Amino acid sequence: MAAIEPIPGTSDIWEPEATRWVFLEDTARKTFPLYGYSELRTPIIERTDVFVRGIGGDTEVVQKEMYSFQDRGGRSLTLRPEGTAGVMRAIASLGIGPGDDKRVFYMGPMFRGERPAAGRKRQFHQAGVEAVGKISPVLDAECIAMLCHYLNEIGLSSHRLLVNSRGTREDRQEATQTLRDWFKTRIDQMCEDCRRRLDTNIWRLLDCKVEECREIIDQAPPVMDLLSGESRNFFQQTLECLQASGVNPEIAPHLVRGLDYYQHTVFEVVIDSDNLGAQNAVAGGGRYEIELPGSRKPIPGVGFALGLERLLMALGQDQPTSPSDSIKADIFVAILSKACISSALELCAQLRQRNLRVLCENEVRSMKAQMRTANKCEAKLAIIIGEDEMNENRVTVKHMRESRQETIPRREIVDTAVEALM
Ligand code: HAM
C-alpha cells in the first residue's frame, strides 16, 4: 500500500518524541497550580464569532489563517487558532466577569492555515494560562514570573524575555496618529502589507516580520513614549514587581504582538537559534480585554501561550522520529501450549497491577521464536508457563541478561519479578 503522509503542516508524533511532549505537559500541570491555576479543557471547535470578536477581525489570524467552515445546520464554525478566546467564552458562560479572579491553564492542538516552515505548523500545540477578571500589575508580573519558572523547570536556559506596553484603547487614539505621521514619510520603502496597514491598522504594521520593514520599525518612536502617564505607571509597576520576583526582562520598544485584544503589558520569549529561523518566539502573551458575543462588558485578563513544537526544537530535540520497531516491556510471558493462555493472562494482569510493563505471547510458537521476541522487546525477565508448571503450581523464570533460569512457586512470582526489576 502506498504510504499516506499526514497533510502538510501536521505531524504524527511517535515515541520517543511523545515522551518529551508528556514531559512538557506534566511540567505545566506541576508548575501552574503553584500559582493558583487549574486546568480547563475547552472544545477544539467553536462558533466563528468567538474568535472574530475575541481576537479581532483585522488580525492576520482571523483574516487569513482560520480553518472555518459551515456545518450542516448552516452555522459558521472554526477550529480554534488559539486558546484565549475559547477560554474566555467558557469563563463568561459561568457568569465570571470584571472584578472576579479566575485562573486557568489549558493545553492542546491549535490550527492556523499558515505556510508551513520550520517551527510553523498548521496543527500545532500550545500550553497556556489565563488569569481572568482583575487588572493589576502584580498579576501581570506574576504571570511572566510563572512563565520563566516553567522555562526553568523544563531546562530551557538561553532565551530572551521581551516586554513592552501597548497602553489602553484610549491611549492608542493619539498614539495612532503620531505613528501614522511618522511612517507616512517612510512607507514607500515598506512591504505591501505595511502600506495597507498604514491606514487600516498601524499597530499591525509594528508587528511586521519582513526584514527591510523591521529596520525602519526599529527607528520609530518607542510605543511607551506615546502612552498616557497612567499606562506608563502601570508598566513601571509591572517592571518593579518583576524585579522583586527575580525576573529581569529586556524592554522591546516596538513589541505589540499580533492579536488585537492586548492592552497594557505584552511579552514574548524568543530564542536565538538557527533551526527556528524567523519562528523564534517560543511563547507570547499579555494583558487583554475581550468582548464576547453576549457579554455586557469587556472582560480583562492576562495570560500567555507556549508553543510546544518550538519549545522542543529550542531544547534541541527536533530530530524527526519514526516508530520504534518493537514494543518495549519489562517482562515477557511465554506459553508452551494453548492451554496455558488463561494462566498467562491472569499472571500478566497481576504484574501490571504492580506497574510492570508486560508483553504476553499471543500465539503458540516455538520457544526459540518466543525468546527472540523477549529479547527484541528488551525484557529483563521471561516467565515461561507450561502445562507441567501449571499442574505443579510453579513457573520458570528466565533472567535474560544473566542467561540463567530458575523454577519458583507460582505464588512467589509477582514479588520475585518486582524485586528483580527494582
Ligand atoms: P501567539 O503568539 O499567537 O499567542 O501564539 C503563542 C505561541 O504559539 C507562539 O509564541 C508560538 O510558540 C506558538 N505558535 C503560534 N503559531 C504557531 C504555528 N503556526 N506553528 C507552531 N507554533 C506556533 C496566542 O496564541 C495567544 N493566545 C497567547 C495569549 C494567551 N495571550 C494572552 N493569553
Coordinates of C-alpha atoms and ligand atoms in Angstrom, one line a residue:
M1 CA 0.0 0.0 0.0
A2 CA 1.3 3.5 -0.9
A3 CA 2.3 5.4 2.2
I4 CA -0.3 8.1 3.2
E5 CA 1.6 11.1 4.7
P6 CA -0.1 13.4 7.2
I7 CA -1.3 16.6 5.4
P8 CA 1.4 19.4 5.2
G9 CA 1.9 21.3 8.4
T10 CA 0.7 18.4 10.6
S11 CA 2.7 15.5 12.1
D12 CA 2.5 12.1 13.6
I13 CA 4.3 12.1 17.0
W14 CA 5.9 8.8 17.8
E15 CA 7.9 7.6 20.7
P16 CA 10.5 8.7 21.9
E17 CA 9.3 12.2 21.0
A18 CA 5.9 11.5 22.5
T19 CA 7.5 11.1 25.9
R20 CA 9.1 14.6 25.5
W21 CA 5.7 16.0 24.9
V22 CA 4.4 14.4 28.1
F23 CA 7.3 15.9 30.0
L24 CA 6.3 19.4 28.8
E25 CA 2.7 18.8 29.6
D26 CA 3.4 17.2 33.0
T27 CA 5.7 20.2 33.9
A28 CA 2.9 22.6 33.1
R29 CA 0.5 20.6 35.3
K30 CA 3.0 20.7 38.1
T31 CA 4.1 24.4 37.8
F32 CA 0.9 26.4 37.0
P33 CA -1.2 25.1 40.1
L34 CA 1.6 26.5 42.3
Y35 CA 0.3 30.0 41.3
G36 CA -3.4 29.1 41.7
Y37 CA -4.2 28.0 38.2
S38 CA -6.4 24.9 37.5
E39 CA -6.9 23.0 34.2
L40 CA -9.7 23.8 31.8
R41 CA -10.4 21.8 28.6
T42 CA -12.4 23.7 26.0
P43 CA -13.7 22.3 22.7
I44 CA -11.3 22.4 19.7
I45 CA -14.2 23.7 17.6
E46 CA -16.2 26.9 18.4
R47 CA -18.6 29.3 16.7
T48 CA -16.5 31.5 14.4
D49 CA -17.7 34.7 16.1
V50 CA -16.0 33.6 19.3
F51 CA -12.6 34.2 17.5
V52 CA -13.6 37.1 15.3
R53 CA -14.9 39.1 18.3
G54 CA -12.2 37.7 20.7
I55 CA -9.1 38.0 18.6
G56 CA -10.1 40.9 16.4
G57 CA -11.4 41.0 12.8
D58 CA -8.3 42.8 11.5
T59 CA -5.7 40.4 12.7
E60 CA -3.7 38.1 10.4
V61 CA -5.1 35.1 12.3
V62 CA -8.8 36.0 11.6
Q63 CA -8.3 37.4 8.1
K64 CA -6.0 34.7 6.6
E65 CA -5.4 31.8 8.9
M66 CA -8.6 30.4 10.4
Y67 CA -10.0 27.0 9.4
S68 CA -13.6 28.0 9.2
F69 CA -16.5 26.1 7.5
Q70 CA -20.3 25.8 7.6
D71 CA -21.7 22.8 9.3
R72 CA -24.9 21.0 8.1
G73 CA -27.0 23.4 10.1
G74 CA -25.5 26.4 8.3
R75 CA -23.6 27.6 11.3
S76 CA -20.1 29.0 10.8
L77 CA -17.6 27.0 12.9
T78 CA -13.9 27.3 13.3
L79 CA -11.1 25.1 14.5
R80 CA -9.5 27.1 17.4
P81 CA -6.5 29.1 16.2
E82 CA -5.5 29.9 19.8
G83 CA -6.8 29.2 23.3
T84 CA -7.6 32.6 24.9
A85 CA -11.0 33.4 23.1
G86 CA -12.4 29.9 23.8
V87 CA -11.3 30.1 27.5
M88 CA -12.9 33.5 27.8
R89 CA -16.1 32.1 26.3
A90 CA -16.1 29.3 28.8
I91 CA -15.4 31.6 31.8
A92 CA -18.0 34.1 30.7
S93 CA -20.6 31.3 30.5
L94 CA -20.1 30.8 34.2
G95 CA -21.0 34.4 34.8
I96 CA -17.4 35.3 35.8
G97 CA -16.6 38.9 34.8
P98 CA -14.7 42.0 35.7
G99 CA -13.5 42.1 39.3
D100 CA -13.5 38.3 39.8
D101 CA -10.3 36.3 40.0
K102 CA -10.3 33.1 37.9
R103 CA -7.1 31.4 36.8
V104 CA -7.0 28.5 34.4
F105 CA -4.4 26.7 32.3
Y106 CA -5.0 24.6 29.2
M107 CA -3.1 22.7 26.6
G108 CA -3.9 21.0 23.2
P109 CA -3.9 21.4 19.5
M110 CA -4.5 24.8 17.7
F111 CA -5.0 25.3 13.9
R112 CA -3.8 28.0 11.7
G113 CA -3.6 27.9 7.9
E114 CA -0.1 29.3 7.7
R115 CA 2.5 28.4 5.1
P116 CA 4.3 25.5 6.8
A117 CA 8.0 26.1 7.7
A118 CA 10.4 25.1 10.4
G119 CA 8.6 25.9 13.6
R120 CA 5.4 26.9 11.8
K121 CA 2.7 24.3 11.6
R122 CA -0.9 24.2 10.6
Q123 CA -1.7 22.0 13.6
F124 CA 0.5 23.0 16.5
H125 CA 0.2 22.6 20.2
Q126 CA 0.1 25.2 23.0
A127 CA 0.1 25.2 26.7
G128 CA -1.4 28.4 28.0
V129 CA -2.7 30.2 31.0
E130 CA -5.3 33.0 31.6
A131 CA -5.9 34.9 34.8
V132 CA -9.3 36.5 34.2
G133 CA -11.2 39.3 35.9
K134 CA -8.7 41.6 37.6
I135 CA -6.5 44.4 36.3
S136 CA -3.3 44.6 38.3
P137 CA 0.4 44.9 37.5
V138 CA 1.0 42.4 40.3
L139 CA -0.9 39.8 38.3
D140 CA 1.0 40.7 35.1
A141 CA 4.4 40.3 36.8
E142 CA 3.3 37.0 38.5
C143 CA 2.1 35.6 35.2
I144 CA 5.5 36.4 33.5
A145 CA 7.4 35.1 36.5
M146 CA 5.4 31.8 36.2
L147 CA 6.4 31.6 32.5
C148 CA 10.1 31.9 33.5
H149 CA 9.6 29.4 36.3
Y150 CA 8.2 26.9 33.7
L151 CA 11.0 27.5 31.2
N152 CA 13.5 26.9 34.0
E153 CA 11.8 23.7 35.1
I154 CA 12.0 22.3 31.5
G155 CA 15.6 23.3 31.3
L156 CA 15.4 26.0 28.6
S157 CA 18.4 28.1 29.6
S158 CA 19.3 30.5 26.8
H159 CA 16.3 32.7 25.9
R160 CA 15.3 36.3 26.0
L161 CA 12.3 37.7 27.7
L162 CA 11.0 40.8 25.8
V163 CA 8.3 43.1 27.4
N164 CA 6.5 46.3 26.4
S165 CA 3.2 48.0 26.9
R166 CA 0.6 48.8 24.3
G167 CA -1.3 51.1 26.7
T168 CA -5.1 51.2 26.7
R169 CA -7.5 51.6 23.9
E170 CA -8.0 55.3 24.9
D171 CA -4.2 55.9 24.8
R172 CA -4.0 54.5 21.4
Q173 CA -6.0 57.1 19.5
E174 CA -3.4 59.8 19.9
A175 CA -0.5 57.3 19.6
T176 CA -2.0 56.0 16.3
Q177 CA -1.9 59.5 14.8
T178 CA 1.7 60.0 15.8
L179 CA 2.8 56.7 14.4
R180 CA 0.9 57.2 11.2
D181 CA 2.6 60.6 10.6
W182 CA 6.0 59.0 11.3
F183 CA 5.5 56.0 9.0
K184 CA 3.8 58.0 6.2
T185 CA 7.2 59.5 5.1
R186 CA 8.8 56.1 5.0
I187 CA 6.0 53.9 3.8
D188 CA 7.4 53.7 0.2
Q189 CA 10.3 51.6 1.5
M190 CA 7.9 49.2 3.3
C191 CA 6.1 46.0 2.1
E192 CA 2.6 45.9 0.6
D193 CA 1.0 44.7 3.9
C194 CA 2.6 47.6 5.7
R195 CA 1.3 50.0 3.1
R196 CA -2.3 48.7 3.6
R197 CA -1.9 48.7 7.4
L198 CA -0.8 52.4 7.4
D199 CA -4.4 53.4 7.2
T200 CA -6.2 50.3 8.4
N201 CA -4.2 49.2 11.5
I202 CA -0.9 50.9 12.2
W203 CA -0.3 48.6 15.2
R204 CA -0.3 45.6 12.9
L205 CA 2.4 47.4 11.0
L206 CA 4.7 47.4 14.0
D207 CA 4.4 43.6 14.1
C208 CA 5.6 43.2 10.5
K209 CA 8.3 40.5 10.3
V210 CA 9.8 41.5 6.8
E211 CA 13.5 42.3 7.4
E212 CA 13.5 45.7 5.4
C213 CA 10.4 46.8 7.3
R214 CA 11.9 45.8 10.7
E215 CA 14.9 48.1 10.0
I216 CA 12.5 51.0 9.6
I217 CA 10.3 50.0 12.5
D218 CA 13.3 49.8 14.8
Q219 CA 13.8 53.6 14.2
A220 CA 10.2 54.5 15.1
P221 CA 9.3 56.3 18.3
P222 CA 9.1 53.9 21.2
V223 CA 5.4 53.0 21.9
M224 CA 6.0 53.8 25.6
D225 CA 6.7 57.4 24.8
L226 CA 3.2 57.7 23.1
L227 CA 1.2 56.4 26.1
S228 CA -0.6 58.2 28.9
G229 CA 1.1 58.7 32.3
E230 CA -1.4 56.2 33.7
S231 CA -0.3 53.4 31.3
R232 CA 3.4 54.2 31.8
N233 CA 2.9 54.0 35.5
F234 CA 1.1 50.6 35.1
F235 CA 4.1 49.3 33.1
Q236 CA 6.6 50.8 35.6
Q237 CA 4.8 48.9 38.5
T238 CA 4.9 45.7 36.4
L239 CA 8.6 46.1 35.9
E240 CA 9.1 46.7 39.7
C241 CA 7.1 43.6 40.6
L242 CA 9.1 41.6 38.0
Q243 CA 12.3 42.7 39.6
A244 CA 11.0 41.8 43.1
S245 CA 10.3 38.3 41.6
G246 CA 13.8 38.0 40.4
V247 CA 12.9 38.4 36.7
N248 CA 14.9 40.9 34.5
P249 CA 13.3 41.3 31.1
E250 CA 14.5 43.3 28.1
I251 CA 12.3 46.2 27.1
A252 CA 11.4 45.9 23.4
P253 CA 10.1 49.3 22.4
H254 CA 8.1 48.2 19.4
L255 CA 6.7 44.9 20.6
V256 CA 2.9 45.0 20.2
R257 CA 2.1 41.3 19.4
G258 CA -0.2 40.1 16.6
L259 CA -3.6 39.9 18.3
D260 CA -5.9 42.9 18.7
Y261 CA -7.1 42.1 22.3
Y262 CA -3.9 43.3 24.0
Q263 CA -3.8 46.3 26.3
H264 CA -1.0 47.3 28.7
T265 CA 1.6 44.6 29.2
V266 CA 2.8 42.5 26.2
F267 CA 5.6 40.0 26.3
E268 CA 7.4 37.3 24.3
V269 CA 10.1 34.7 24.9
V270 CA 12.5 34.4 21.9
I271 CA 15.3 32.1 21.2
D272 CA 18.3 32.9 19.1
S273 CA 18.6 29.5 17.3
D274 CA 19.4 28.6 13.7
N275 CA 16.8 25.8 13.5
L276 CA 13.9 28.1 14.4
G277 CA 14.7 30.8 11.9
A278 CA 12.2 33.6 11.9
Q279 CA 9.8 31.5 14.0
N280 CA 11.9 32.2 17.1
A281 CA 9.1 33.1 19.6
V282 CA 8.5 30.1 21.9
A283 CA 5.9 31.9 24.0
G284 CA 3.9 35.0 23.9
G285 CA 1.2 36.8 25.9
G286 CA 0.0 39.9 27.6
R287 CA -2.8 41.7 29.3
Y288 CA -6.0 42.0 27.3
E289 CA -9.7 42.9 27.3
I290 CA -12.1 40.7 25.4
E291 CA -15.7 41.5 24.5
L292 CA -17.6 38.3 23.6
P293 CA -20.9 37.9 21.8
G294 CA -23.5 38.4 24.6
S295 CA -21.1 39.7 27.2
R296 CA -22.2 43.1 28.6
K297 CA -18.8 44.5 29.4
P298 CA -15.3 43.6 28.1
I299 CA -13.6 41.1 30.4
P300 CA -10.0 41.8 31.4
G301 CA -7.3 39.1 31.7
V302 CA -3.6 38.3 31.4
G303 CA -2.0 35.2 30.1
F304 CA 0.4 33.5 27.7
A305 CA 0.7 30.5 25.5
L306 CA 3.8 28.4 24.9
G307 CA 4.3 26.7 21.5
L308 CA 5.2 23.1 22.3
E309 CA 6.8 22.3 18.9
R310 CA 9.0 25.3 19.1
L311 CA 10.0 24.5 22.7
L312 CA 11.1 21.0 21.7
M313 CA 13.1 22.4 18.8
A314 CA 14.7 25.0 21.2
L315 CA 15.5 22.2 23.6
G316 CA 17.4 20.6 20.8
Q317 CA 15.2 17.7 20.3
D318 CA 13.8 18.3 16.9
Q319 CA 15.1 15.2 15.2
P320 CA 12.3 13.7 13.2
T321 CA 11.1 10.5 14.8
S322 CA 10.0 7.2 13.3
P323 CA 8.0 4.5 15.0
S324 CA 10.3 2.3 17.1
D325 CA 10.2 -1.2 15.5
S326 CA 9.3 -3.1 18.6
I327 CA 7.2 -2.9 21.7
K328 CA 9.2 -2.4 24.9
A329 CA 8.5 -4.4 28.0
D330 CA 10.0 -5.3 31.4
I331 CA 8.6 -8.9 31.3
F332 CA 7.8 -11.3 28.5
V333 CA 5.3 -14.1 29.4
A334 CA 5.8 -17.1 27.2
I335 CA 3.5 -20.1 26.8
L336 CA 4.1 -23.7 25.9
S337 CA 0.6 -24.6 24.7
K338 CA -2.8 -23.1 24.1
A339 CA -4.0 -24.5 27.5
C340 CA -1.6 -22.0 29.2
I341 CA -3.2 -18.8 27.8
S342 CA -5.7 -18.2 30.7
S343 CA -3.0 -18.7 33.3
A344 CA -0.6 -16.4 31.4
L345 CA -3.2 -13.6 31.1
E346 CA -4.0 -13.9 34.8
L347 CA -0.3 -13.5 35.6
C348 CA 0.1 -10.6 33.2
A349 CA -2.8 -8.8 35.0
Q350 CA -1.2 -9.3 38.4
L351 CA 2.2 -8.0 37.1
R352 CA 0.6 -4.9 35.5
Q353 CA -1.2 -4.2 38.8
R354 CA 2.3 -3.7 40.2
N355 CA 3.1 -1.2 37.4
L356 CA 5.3 -3.5 35.4
R357 CA 5.3 -3.3 31.6
V358 CA 4.3 -6.8 30.4
L359 CA 4.1 -8.4 27.0
C360 CA 2.1 -11.6 26.7
E361 CA 2.7 -14.1 24.0
N362 CA -0.5 -14.3 21.8
E363 CA 0.0 -17.5 19.7
V364 CA 1.7 -20.8 20.2
R365 CA 5.2 -20.6 18.7
S366 CA 8.5 -22.3 19.3
M367 CA 10.3 -21.3 22.4
K368 CA 13.2 -20.0 20.3
A369 CA 10.8 -17.6 18.4
Q370 CA 9.3 -16.5 21.7
M371 CA 12.7 -15.8 23.3
R372 CA 13.6 -13.8 20.2
T373 CA 10.6 -11.6 20.9
A374 CA 11.6 -11.3 24.6
N375 CA 15.0 -10.1 23.5
K376 CA 13.6 -7.7 21.0
C377 CA 11.3 -6.0 23.5
E378 CA 14.3 -5.7 25.8
A379 CA 12.6 -7.7 28.6
K380 CA 14.7 -8.3 31.6
L381 CA 12.6 -11.4 32.6
A382 CA 10.8 -14.0 30.6
I383 CA 8.3 -16.1 32.6
I384 CA 7.5 -19.4 30.9
I385 CA 4.2 -21.2 31.6
G386 CA 3.8 -24.8 30.5
E387 CA 1.1 -27.4 31.4
D388 CA 3.5 -29.2 33.8
E389 CA 4.3 -26.0 35.6
M390 CA 0.6 -25.2 35.9
N391 CA -0.2 -28.6 37.4
E392 CA 2.6 -28.2 39.9
N393 CA 1.8 -24.5 40.7
R394 CA 5.1 -23.2 39.6
V395 CA 6.6 -21.1 36.8
T396 CA 10.0 -20.9 35.1
V397 CA 11.8 -17.5 35.2
K398 CA 14.5 -16.7 32.8
H399 CA 16.8 -13.8 33.7
M400 CA 17.5 -12.6 30.2
R401 CA 20.7 -10.5 30.9
E402 CA 22.3 -13.2 33.1
S403 CA 21.3 -16.2 30.9
R404 CA 20.1 -18.1 34.0
Q405 CA 16.8 -19.6 34.8
E406 CA 15.0 -20.9 37.9
T407 CA 11.7 -22.5 38.7
I408 CA 9.8 -21.0 41.6
P409 CA 6.3 -21.4 43.2
R410 CA 3.6 -19.6 41.2
R411 CA 2.5 -17.6 44.3
E412 CA 6.0 -16.0 44.6
I413 CA 6.4 -14.9 41.0
V414 CA 4.9 -11.4 41.3
D415 CA 7.1 -10.4 44.3
T416 CA 10.1 -12.0 42.7
A417 CA 9.6 -10.1 39.5
V418 CA 9.1 -6.8 41.3
E419 CA 12.3 -7.4 43.3
A420 CA 14.3 -8.4 40.2
L421 CA 13.3 -5.3 38.3
M422 CA 13.9 -2.8 41.1
Ligands
HAM1 P1 0.6 33.6 19.8 O1 1.8 34.4 19.9 O2 -0.3 33.7 18.6 O3 -0.3 33.9 21.1 O4 1.0 32.1 20.0 C1 1.7 31.7 21.1 C2 2.8 30.7 20.7 O5 2.3 29.6 20.0 C3 3.9 31.3 19.8 O6 4.9 32.0 20.6 C4 4.5 30.1 19.2 O7 5.4 29.5 20.0 C5 3.3 29.2 19.1 N1 2.7 29.2 17.7 C6 1.9 30.1 17.2 N2 1.6 29.8 15.9 C7 2.3 28.7 15.6 C8 2.4 27.9 14.4 N3 1.7 28.1 13.3 N4 3.2 26.8 14.5 C9 3.9 26.5 15.6 N5 3.8 27.2 16.7 C10 3.0 28.3 16.7 C11 -1.5 33.3 21.3 O8 -1.9 32.3 20.8 C12 -2.2 34.0 22.5 N6 -3.5 33.3 22.7 C13 -1.4 33.9 23.8 C14 -2.1 34.5 24.9 C15 -2.7 33.9 25.9 N7 -2.2 35.8 25.1 C16 -2.9 36.0 26.3 N8 -3.2 34.9 26.7

